[in-house]
Amino acid sequence: MSADAVHEDLLEEEDDLAMPRKKRDDEEMDITPMIDITFLLLIFFVVASKMDPTKIGTIPSADNGLAVSADDSAIIFVDPGAGDEVILKKRDGSEFSRDEATQSTEIIEYITSELEKSIGKNKNQVMLLGDANVKVGKVTRIQQIIGDAFEDIESTYIAVKEE
């Protein structure tokens, strides 16, 4: 027997031993492309969305609240200004500086002086009285200034004027 004949015999035997391919049922559906699209949409929305909640939104209205005495608090009034700007006022009605760096220093000095006036009254809280049109990010910035400067302040209360 020649080499070609042996080779042909082997090929015929391989064809006999080959397993028949299993055909997919028409009812089965390949969901791989659907999963790919789902993950692509998920990635798109995560990348395209704004993740900083302090930059958007307004202060929500409260259903009920805790009664806090204004006499026992250092009070800062937060009123809306032009655009996204806010006007901060002291208890006596005088305004804080519009420059953010100077404003931070003035807030710290004002709260320090308010807390020193209350020796014996144990004034150890700050109240921010805001307007409903003030953005959350502006109030959060003031809270951060207070929290960074005064670690011993128990609470910062936020009161919002009704619309």
CSV table of N, CA, C and O in Angstrom, one decimal, residues 53-161:
chain,number,residue,atom,x,y,z
A,53,PRO,N,-23.2,66.5,44.0
A,53,PRO,CA,-24.6,67.0,44.3
A,53,PRO,C,-24.6,68.4,44.9
A,53,PRO,O,-25.6,69.0,45.0
A,54,THR,N,-23.4,68.9,45.3
A,54,THR,CA,-23.4,70.2,45.9
A,54,THR,C,-23.5,71.3,44.8
A,54,THR,O,-23.8,72.4,45.1
A,55,LYS,N,-23.3,70.9,43.5
A,55,LYS,CA,-23.3,71.9,42.5
A,55,LYS,C,-24.7,72.2,41.9
A,55,LYS,O,-24.9,73.1,41.2
A,56,ILE,N,-25.6,71.2,42.2
A,56,ILE,CA,-26.9,71.4,41.6
A,56,ILE,C,-28.0,71.3,42.7
A,56,ILE,O,-27.7,70.9,43.8
A,57,GLY,N,-29.2,71.7,42.4
A,57,GLY,CA,-30.3,71.5,43.3
A,57,GLY,C,-30.5,72.7,44.2
A,57,GLY,O,-29.6,73.5,44.4
A,58,THR,N,-31.6,72.7,44.9
A,58,THR,CA,-31.9,73.7,45.9
A,58,THR,C,-32.1,73.0,47.2
A,58,THR,O,-32.2,71.8,47.3
A,59,ILE,N,-32.2,73.8,48.2
A,59,ILE,CA,-32.3,73.2,49.6
A,59,ILE,C,-33.8,72.7,49.7
A,59,ILE,O,-34.7,73.4,49.4
A,60,PRO,N,-33.9,71.4,50.1
A,60,PRO,CA,-35.3,70.9,50.2
A,60,PRO,C,-36.0,71.5,51.4
A,60,PRO,O,-35.5,71.9,52.3
A,61,SER,N,-37.3,71.5,51.2
A,61,SER,CA,-38.1,72.1,52.3
A,61,SER,C,-38.3,71.0,53.4
A,61,SER,O,-38.4,69.8,53.1
A,62,ALA,N,-38.4,71.4,54.6
A,62,ALA,CA,-38.6,70.5,55.7
A,62,ALA,C,-40.0,70.3,56.1
A,62,ALA,O,-40.8,71.3,56.1
A,63,ASP,N,-40.4,69.1,56.5
A,63,ASP,CA,-41.8,68.9,57.0
A,63,ASP,C,-41.9,69.3,58.4
A,63,ASP,O,-42.9,69.9,58.8
A,64,ASN,N,-40.9,69.1,59.2
A,64,ASN,CA,-40.8,69.5,60.6
A,64,ASN,C,-39.4,69.7,61.0
A,64,ASN,O,-38.5,69.3,60.3
A,65,GLY,N,-39.2,70.3,62.1
A,65,GLY,CA,-37.8,70.6,62.5
A,65,GLY,C,-37.6,70.7,64.0
A,65,GLY,O,-38.6,70.6,64.8
A,66,LEU,N,-36.4,70.9,64.4
A,66,LEU,CA,-36.1,71.0,65.8
A,66,LEU,C,-36.1,72.5,66.2
A,66,LEU,O,-35.6,73.3,65.4
A,67,ALA,N,-36.7,72.8,67.3
A,67,ALA,CA,-36.7,74.2,67.7
A,67,ALA,C,-35.4,74.5,68.3
A,67,ALA,O,-34.9,73.9,69.2
A,68,VAL,N,-34.7,75.5,67.7
A,68,VAL,CA,-33.4,76.0,68.1
A,68,VAL,C,-33.5,77.5,68.4
A,68,VAL,O,-34.1,78.2,67.6
A,69,SER,N,-33.0,77.9,69.6
A,69,SER,CA,-33.1,79.3,70.0
A,69,SER,C,-32.1,80.1,69.2
A,69,SER,O,-30.9,79.7,69.2
A,70,ALA,N,-32.5,81.2,68.6
A,70,ALA,CA,-31.6,82.1,67.9
A,70,ALA,C,-30.6,82.8,68.9
A,70,ALA,O,-29.5,83.1,68.5
A,71,ASP,N,-31.1,82.9,70.1
A,71,ASP,CA,-30.2,83.6,71.1
A,71,ASP,C,-29.0,82.7,71.5
A,71,ASP,O,-28.0,83.2,72.0
A,72,ASP,N,-29.2,81.4,71.4
A,72,ASP,CA,-28.1,80.5,71.7
A,72,ASP,C,-27.2,80.1,70.5
A,72,ASP,O,-26.5,79.2,70.6
A,73,SER,N,-27.3,80.9,69.4
A,73,SER,CA,-26.6,80.5,68.2
A,73,SER,C,-25.9,81.7,67.6
A,73,SER,O,-26.4,82.9,67.8
A,74,ALA,N,-24.8,81.5,66.9
A,74,ALA,CA,-24.2,82.5,66.0
A,74,ALA,C,-25.0,82.4,64.7
A,74,ALA,O,-25.1,81.3,64.1
A,75,ILE,N,-25.6,83.5,64.3
A,75,ILE,CA,-26.5,83.5,63.1
A,75,ILE,C,-25.8,84.1,61.9
A,75,ILE,O,-25.2,85.2,62.0
A,76,ILE,N,-25.9,83.4,60.7
A,76,ILE,CA,-25.5,84.0,59.5
A,76,ILE,C,-26.7,83.9,58.5
A,76,ILE,O,-27.3,82.8,58.3
A,77,PHE,N,-27.1,85.0,57.9
A,77,PHE,CA,-28.2,85.0,56.9
A,77,PHE,C,-27.6,84.8,55.6
A,77,PHE,O,-26.6,85.4,55.2
A,78,VAL,N,-28.2,83.9,54.8
A,78,VAL,CA,-27.7,83.6,53.4
A,78,VAL,C,-28.8,83.9,52.5
A,78,VAL,O,-29.9,83.3,52.4
A,79,ASP,N,-28.6,85.0,51.7
A,79,ASP,CA,-29.6,85.5,50.8
A,79,ASP,C,-29.1,85.3,49.4
A,79,ASP,O,-27.9,85.4,49.1
A,80,PRO,N,-30.0,85.1,48.4
A,80,PRO,CA,-29.6,85.0,47.0
A,80,PRO,C,-29.1,86.3,46.4
A,80,PRO,O,-29.7,87.3,46.8
A,81,GLY,N,-28.1,86.2,45.6
A,81,GLY,CA,-27.6,87.4,44.9
A,81,GLY,C,-27.9,87.3,43.4
A,81,GLY,O,-28.7,86.5,43.0
A,82,ALA,N,-27.1,88.0,42.7
A,82,ALA,CA,-27.2,87.9,41.2
A,82,ALA,C,-26.6,86.6,40.7
A,82,ALA,O,-25.5,86.2,41.1
A,83,GLY,N,-27.3,85.9,39.9
A,83,GLY,CA,-26.8,84.6,39.4
A,83,GLY,C,-26.7,83.6,40.4
A,83,GLY,O,-27.7,83.4,41.2
A,84,ASP,N,-25.6,82.9,40.5
A,84,ASP,CA,-25.4,81.9,41.6
A,84,ASP,C,-24.7,82.5,42.8
A,84,ASP,O,-24.4,81.8,43.7
A,85,GLU,N,-24.6,83.8,42.9
A,85,GLU,CA,-23.9,84.4,44.0
A,85,GLU,C,-24.9,84.5,45.2
A,85,GLU,O,-26.1,84.5,45.1
A,86,VAL,N,-24.3,84.5,46.4
A,86,VAL,CA,-25.1,84.6,47.6
A,86,VAL,C,-24.5,85.8,48.4
A,86,VAL,O,-23.4,86.2,48.3
A,87,ILE,N,-25.4,86.4,49.2
A,87,ILE,CA,-25.1,87.5,50.1
A,87,ILE,C,-25.2,87.0,51.5
A,87,ILE,O,-26.2,86.6,51.9
A,88,LEU,N,-24.0,87.1,52.2
A,88,LEU,CA,-24.0,86.7,53.6
A,88,LEU,C,-24.1,87.9,54.5
A,88,LEU,O,-23.4,88.9,54.3
A,89,LYS,N,-25.0,87.8,55.5
A,89,LYS,CA,-25.1,88.9,56.4
A,89,LYS,C,-25.0,88.5,57.8
A,89,LYS,O,-25.3,87.3,58.2
A,90,LYS,N,-24.5,89.4,58.7
A,90,LYS,CA,-24.4,89.1,60.1
A,90,LYS,C,-25.8,89.4,60.8
A,90,LYS,O,-26.7,89.9,60.2
A,91,ARG,N,-25.8,89.2,62.1
A,91,ARG,CA,-27.0,89.4,62.9
A,91,ARG,C,-27.5,90.8,62.8
A,91,ARG,O,-28.7,91.1,62.7
A,92,ASP,N,-26.5,91.8,62.8
A,92,ASP,CA,-26.8,93.2,62.8
A,92,ASP,C,-27.2,93.7,61.4
A,92,ASP,O,-27.5,94.9,61.2
A,93,GLY,N,-27.1,92.9,60.4
A,93,GLY,CA,-27.5,93.3,59.0
A,93,GLY,C,-26.4,93.7,58.1
A,93,GLY,O,-26.5,93.8,56.9
A,94,SER,N,-25.2,93.8,58.7
A,94,SER,CA,-24.0,94.2,57.8
A,94,SER,C,-23.6,92.9,57.0
A,94,SER,O,-23.7,91.8,57.5
A,95,GLU,N,-23.1,93.2,55.8
A,95,GLU,CA,-22.7,92.1,54.9
A,95,GLU,C,-21.3,91.7,55.0
A,95,GLU,O,-20.4,92.5,55.4
A,96,PHE,N,-21.1,90.4,54.8
A,96,PHE,CA,-19.7,89.9,54.7
A,96,PHE,C,-19.2,90.3,53.3
A,96,PHE,O,-19.9,90.6,52.4
A,97,SER,N,-17.8,90.2,53.1
A,97,SER,CA,-17.2,90.5,51.9
A,97,SER,C,-17.7,89.6,50.8
A,97,SER,O,-18.1,88.4,51.1
A,98,ARG,N,-17.7,90.0,49.5
A,98,ARG,CA,-18.1,89.1,48.4
A,98,ARG,C,-16.9,88.2,47.9
A,98,ARG,O,-17.2,87.2,47.3
A,99,ASP,N,-15.7,88.6,48.3
A,99,ASP,CA,-14.5,87.8,47.9
A,99,ASP,C,-14.5,86.6,48.8
A,99,ASP,O,-14.5,86.7,50.1
A,100,GLU,N,-14.4,85.4,48.2
A,100,GLU,CA,-14.5,84.1,49.0
A,100,GLU,C,-13.4,84.0,50.0
A,100,GLU,O,-13.6,83.5,51.1
A,101,ALA,N,-12.2,84.3,49.7
A,101,ALA,CA,-11.1,84.2,50.7
A,101,ALA,C,-11.3,85.1,51.9
A,101,ALA,O,-11.1,84.7,53.0
A,102,THR,N,-11.6,86.4,51.6
A,102,THR,CA,-11.8,87.3,52.6
A,102,THR,C,-13.1,86.9,53.4
A,102,THR,O,-13.1,87.0,54.7
A,103,GLN,N,-14.1,86.4,52.7
A,103,GLN,CA,-15.3,86.0,53.3
A,103,GLN,C,-15.1,84.9,54.4
A,103,GLN,O,-15.7,84.9,55.4
A,104,SER,N,-14.2,83.9,54.0
A,104,SER,CA,-13.9,82.8,54.9
A,104,SER,C,-13.3,83.4,56.2
A,104,SER,O,-13.7,83.0,57.3
A,105,THR,N,-12.4,84.3,56.1
A,105,THR,CA,-11.8,84.9,57.3
A,105,THR,C,-12.8,85.7,58.1
A,105,THR,O,-12.8,85.5,59.4
A,106,GLU,N,-13.7,86.4,57.5
A,106,GLU,CA,-14.7,87.2,58.2
A,106,GLU,C,-15.7,86.3,58.9
A,106,GLU,O,-16.1,86.6,60.0
A,107,ILE,N,-16.1,85.2,58.3
A,107,ILE,CA,-17.0,84.2,58.9
A,107,ILE,C,-16.4,83.7,60.2
A,107,ILE,O,-17.0,83.6,61.2
A,108,ILE,N,-15.1,83.3,60.1
A,108,ILE,CA,-14.4,82.7,61.3
A,108,ILE,C,-14.3,83.7,62.4
A,108,ILE,O,-14.6,83.5,63.5
A,109,GLU,N,-14.0,85.0,62.0
A,109,GLU,CA,-13.9,86.1,63.0
A,109,GLU,C,-15.2,86.4,63.7
A,109,GLU,O,-15.4,86.5,64.9
A,110,TYR,N,-16.3,86.4,62.8
A,110,TYR,CA,-17.6,86.7,63.3
A,110,TYR,C,-18.1,85.6,64.3
A,110,TYR,O,-18.6,85.9,65.3
A,111,ILE,N,-18.0,84.4,63.9
A,111,ILE,CA,-18.4,83.3,64.8
A,111,ILE,C,-17.6,83.3,66.1
A,111,ILE,O,-18.2,83.0,67.1
A,112,THR,N,-16.3,83.5,66.0
A,112,THR,CA,-15.5,83.5,67.2
A,112,THR,C,-16.0,84.6,68.1
A,112,THR,O,-16.2,84.4,69.3
A,113,SER,N,-16.3,85.8,67.6
A,113,SER,CA,-16.8,86.9,68.4
A,113,SER,C,-18.1,86.6,69.0
A,113,SER,O,-18.4,86.9,70.2
A,114,GLU,N,-19.0,86.0,68.2
A,114,GLU,CA,-20.3,85.6,68.7
A,114,GLU,C,-20.2,84.6,69.9
A,114,GLU,O,-21.0,84.6,70.8
A,115,LEU,N,-19.3,83.6,69.7
A,115,LEU,CA,-19.2,82.6,70.7
A,115,LEU,C,-18.6,83.2,72.0
A,115,LEU,O,-18.9,82.7,73.1
A,116,GLU,N,-17.7,84.2,71.8
A,116,GLU,CA,-17.0,84.8,73.0
A,116,GLU,C,-18.0,85.6,73.8
A,116,GLU,O,-17.9,85.8,75.0
A,117,LYS,N,-19.0,86.2,73.1
A,117,LYS,CA,-20.0,87.0,73.8
A,117,LYS,C,-20.9,86.2,74.7
A,117,LYS,O,-21.5,86.7,75.6
A,118,SER,N,-21.0,84.9,74.4
A,118,SER,CA,-21.9,84.1,75.1
A,118,SER,C,-21.2,83.2,76.2
A,118,SER,O,-21.7,82.2,76.5
A,119,ILE,N,-20.2,83.7,76.8
A,119,ILE,CA,-19.5,83.0,77.8
A,119,ILE,C,-20.5,82.9,79.0
A,119,ILE,O,-21.1,83.9,79.4
A,120,GLY,N,-20.8,81.7,79.4
A,120,GLY,CA,-21.8,81.5,80.5
A,120,GLY,C,-23.1,81.0,79.9
A,120,GLY,O,-23.8,80.3,80.6
A,121,LYS,N,-23.4,81.4,78.7
A,121,LYS,CA,-24.7,80.9,78.1
A,121,LYS,C,-24.4,79.6,77.3
A,121,LYS,O,-25.4,79.0,76.9
A,122,ASN,N,-23.2,79.3,77.2
A,122,ASN,CA,-22.8,78.0,76.5
A,122,ASN,C,-23.3,78.0,75.0
A,122,ASN,O,-23.9,77.0,74.5
A,123,LYS,N,-23.1,79.1,74.3
A,123,LYS,CA,-23.5,79.2,72.9
A,123,LYS,C,-22.4,78.4,72.1
A,123,LYS,O,-21.3,78.8,72.1
A,124,ASN,N,-22.9,77.3,71.6
A,124,ASN,CA,-21.9,76.4,70.9
A,124,ASN,C,-22.5,75.9,69.6
A,124,ASN,O,-22.3,74.7,69.3
A,125,GLN,N,-23.3,76.7,68.9
A,125,GLN,CA,-23.9,76.2,67.7
A,125,GLN,C,-24.0,77.4,66.7
A,125,GLN,O,-24.0,78.6,67.1
A,126,VAL,N,-24.1,77.1,65.4
A,126,VAL,CA,-24.3,78.1,64.4
A,126,VAL,C,-25.6,77.8,63.6
A,126,VAL,O,-25.9,76.7,63.4
A,127,MET,N,-26.3,78.9,63.3
A,127,MET,CA,-27.5,78.8,62.6
A,127,MET,C,-27.3,79.6,61.3
A,127,MET,O,-27.0,80.7,61.3
A,128,LEU,N,-27.6,78.9,60.2
A,128,LEU,CA,-27.6,79.5,58.8
A,128,LEU,C,-29.1,79.7,58.4
A,128,LEU,O,-29.8,78.7,58.3
A,129,LEU,N,-29.5,80.9,58.3
A,129,LEU,CA,-30.8,81.3,57.9
A,129,LEU,C,-30.8,81.6,56.4
A,129,LEU,O,-30.2,82.6,56.0
A,130,GLY,N,-31.4,80.7,55.6
A,130,GLY,CA,-31.2,80.9,54.1
A,130,GLY,C,-32.6,81.1,53.4
A,130,GLY,O,-33.6,80.9,54.0
A,131,ASP,N,-32.5,81.5,52.2
A,131,ASP,CA,-33.6,81.6,51.3
A,131,ASP,C,-33.8,80.4,50.5
A,131,ASP,O,-32.8,79.6,50.3
A,132,ALA,N,-35.0,80.1,50.1
A,132,ALA,CA,-35.3,78.8,49.4
A,132,ALA,C,-34.6,78.8,48.0
A,132,ALA,O,-34.4,77.8,47.4
A,133,ASN,N,-34.2,80.0,47.5
A,133,ASN,CA,-33.6,80.1,46.2
A,133,ASN,C,-32.1,79.9,46.2
A,133,ASN,O,-31.4,80.0,45.2
A,134,VAL,N,-31.5,79.7,47.4
A,134,VAL,CA,-30.0,79.5,47.5
A,134,VAL,C,-29.7,78.1,47.1
A,134,VAL,O,-30.3,77.2,47.5
A,135,LYS,N,-28.6,78.0,46.3
A,135,LYS,CA,-28.2,76.6,45.9
A,135,LYS,C,-27.5,75.9,47.1
A,135,LYS,O,-26.9,76.5,47.9
A,136,VAL,N,-27.7,74.6,47.1
A,136,VAL,CA,-27.1,73.8,48.1
A,136,VAL,C,-25.6,73.9,48.2
A,136,VAL,O,-25.0,73.9,49.3
A,137,GLY,N,-24.9,74.0,47.1
A,137,GLY,CA,-23.5,74.1,47.1
A,137,GLY,C,-23.0,75.3,47.9
A,137,GLY,O,-21.9,75.3,48.5
A,138,LYS,N,-23.7,76.4,47.8
A,138,LYS,CA,-23.3,77.7,48.6
A,138,LYS,C,-23.4,77.4,50.1
A,138,LYS,O,-22.5,77.9,50.8
A,139,VAL,N,-24.5,76.8,50.5
A,139,VAL,CA,-24.6,76.5,51.9
A,139,VAL,C,-23.6,75.5,52.4
A,139,VAL,O,-23.0,75.7,53.5
A,140,THR,N,-23.3,74.5,51.6
A,140,THR,CA,-22.3,73.5,51.9
A,140,THR,C,-21.0,74.1,52.1
A,140,THR,O,-20.2,73.7,53.0
A,141,ARG,N,-20.6,75.1,51.2
A,141,ARG,CA,-19.3,75.8,51.3
A,141,ARG,C,-19.2,76.5,52.7
A,141,ARG,O,-18.2,76.4,53.4
A,142,ILE,N,-20.3,77.2,53.1
A,142,ILE,CA,-20.2,77.9,54.4
A,142,ILE,C,-20.1,76.8,55.6
A,142,ILE,O,-19.3,77.1,56.5
A,143,GLN,N,-20.8,75.7,55.5
A,143,GLN,CA,-20.7,74.7,56.5
A,143,GLN,C,-19.3,74.1,56.6
A,143,GLN,O,-18.8,73.8,57.6
A,144,GLN,N,-18.6,74.0,55.4
A,144,GLN,CA,-17.3,73.5,55.4
A,144,GLN,C,-16.3,74.5,56.1
A,144,GLN,O,-15.4,74.1,56.8
A,145,ILE,N,-16.5,75.7,55.8
A,145,ILE,CA,-15.7,76.8,56.5
A,145,ILE,C,-15.8,76.7,58.0
A,145,ILE,O,-14.8,76.7,58.7
A,146,ILE,N,-17.1,76.6,58.4
A,146,ILE,CA,-17.3,76.5,59.9
A,146,ILE,C,-16.8,75.2,60.5
A,146,ILE,O,-16.1,75.2,61.5
A,147,GLY,N,-17.0,74.1,59.8
A,147,GLY,CA,-16.5,72.8,60.3
A,147,GLY,C,-15.0,72.7,60.4
A,147,GLY,O,-14.5,72.1,61.3
A,148,ASP,N,-14.3,73.3,59.4
A,148,ASP,CA,-12.8,73.3,59.4
A,148,ASP,C,-12.3,74.1,60.5
A,148,ASP,O,-11.2,73.8,61.1
A,149,ALA,N,-12.9,75.3,60.7
A,149,ALA,CA,-12.3,76.2,61.7
A,149,ALA,C,-12.7,75.9,63.1
A,149,ALA,O,-12.0,76.2,64.1
A,150,PHE,N,-13.9,75.4,63.4
A,150,PHE,CA,-14.4,75.1,64.7
A,150,PHE,C,-14.7,73.7,64.9
A,150,PHE,O,-15.8,73.2,64.6
A,151,GLU,N,-13.8,72.9,65.5
A,151,GLU,CA,-14.0,71.5,65.7
A,151,GLU,C,-14.9,71.3,66.9
A,151,GLU,O,-15.5,70.2,67.0
A,152,ASP,N,-15.0,72.3,67.8
A,152,ASP,CA,-15.7,72.1,69.0
A,152,ASP,C,-17.2,72.5,68.9
A,152,ASP,O,-18.0,72.3,69.9
A,153,ILE,N,-17.6,73.0,67.7
A,153,ILE,CA,-19.0,73.4,67.6
A,153,ILE,C,-19.8,72.1,67.4
A,153,ILE,O,-19.5,71.3,66.6
A,154,GLU,N,-20.9,72.1,68.2
A,154,GLU,CA,-21.7,70.8,68.3
A,154,GLU,C,-22.5,70.7,67.0
A,154,GLU,O,-22.6,69.6,66.4
A,155,SER,N,-23.2,71.7,66.5
A,155,SER,CA,-24.1,71.6,65.4
A,155,SER,C,-24.1,72.9,64.6
A,155,SER,O,-23.9,73.9,65.1
A,156,THR,N,-24.4,72.7,63.3
A,156,THR,CA,-24.7,73.8,62.4
A,156,THR,C,-26.2,73.5,61.9
A,156,THR,O,-26.5,72.5,61.3
A,157,TYR,N,-27.1,74.4,62.3
A,157,TYR,CA,-28.5,74.3,61.9
A,157,TYR,C,-28.7,75.1,60.7
A,157,TYR,O,-28.2,76.2,60.5
A,158,ILE,N,-29.6,74.6,59.8
A,158,ILE,CA,-30.0,75.3,58.6
A,158,ILE,C,-31.5,75.6,58.7
A,158,ILE,O,-32.2,74.6,58.8
A,159,ALA,N,-31.8,76.8,58.6
A,159,ALA,CA,-33.3,77.2,58.5
A,159,ALA,C,-33.5,77.9,57.1
A,159,ALA,O,-32.7,78.6,56.7
A,160,VAL,N,-34.6,77.5,56.5
A,160,VAL,CA,-34.9,78.0,55.2
A,160,VAL,C,-36.3,78.8,55.2
A,160,VAL,O,-37.2,78.3,55.8
A,161,LYS,N,-36.3,80.0,54.7
A,161,LYS,CA,-37.5,80.7,54.6
A,161,LYS,C,-38.5,80.0,53.7
A,161,LYS,O,-38.1,79.4,52.7
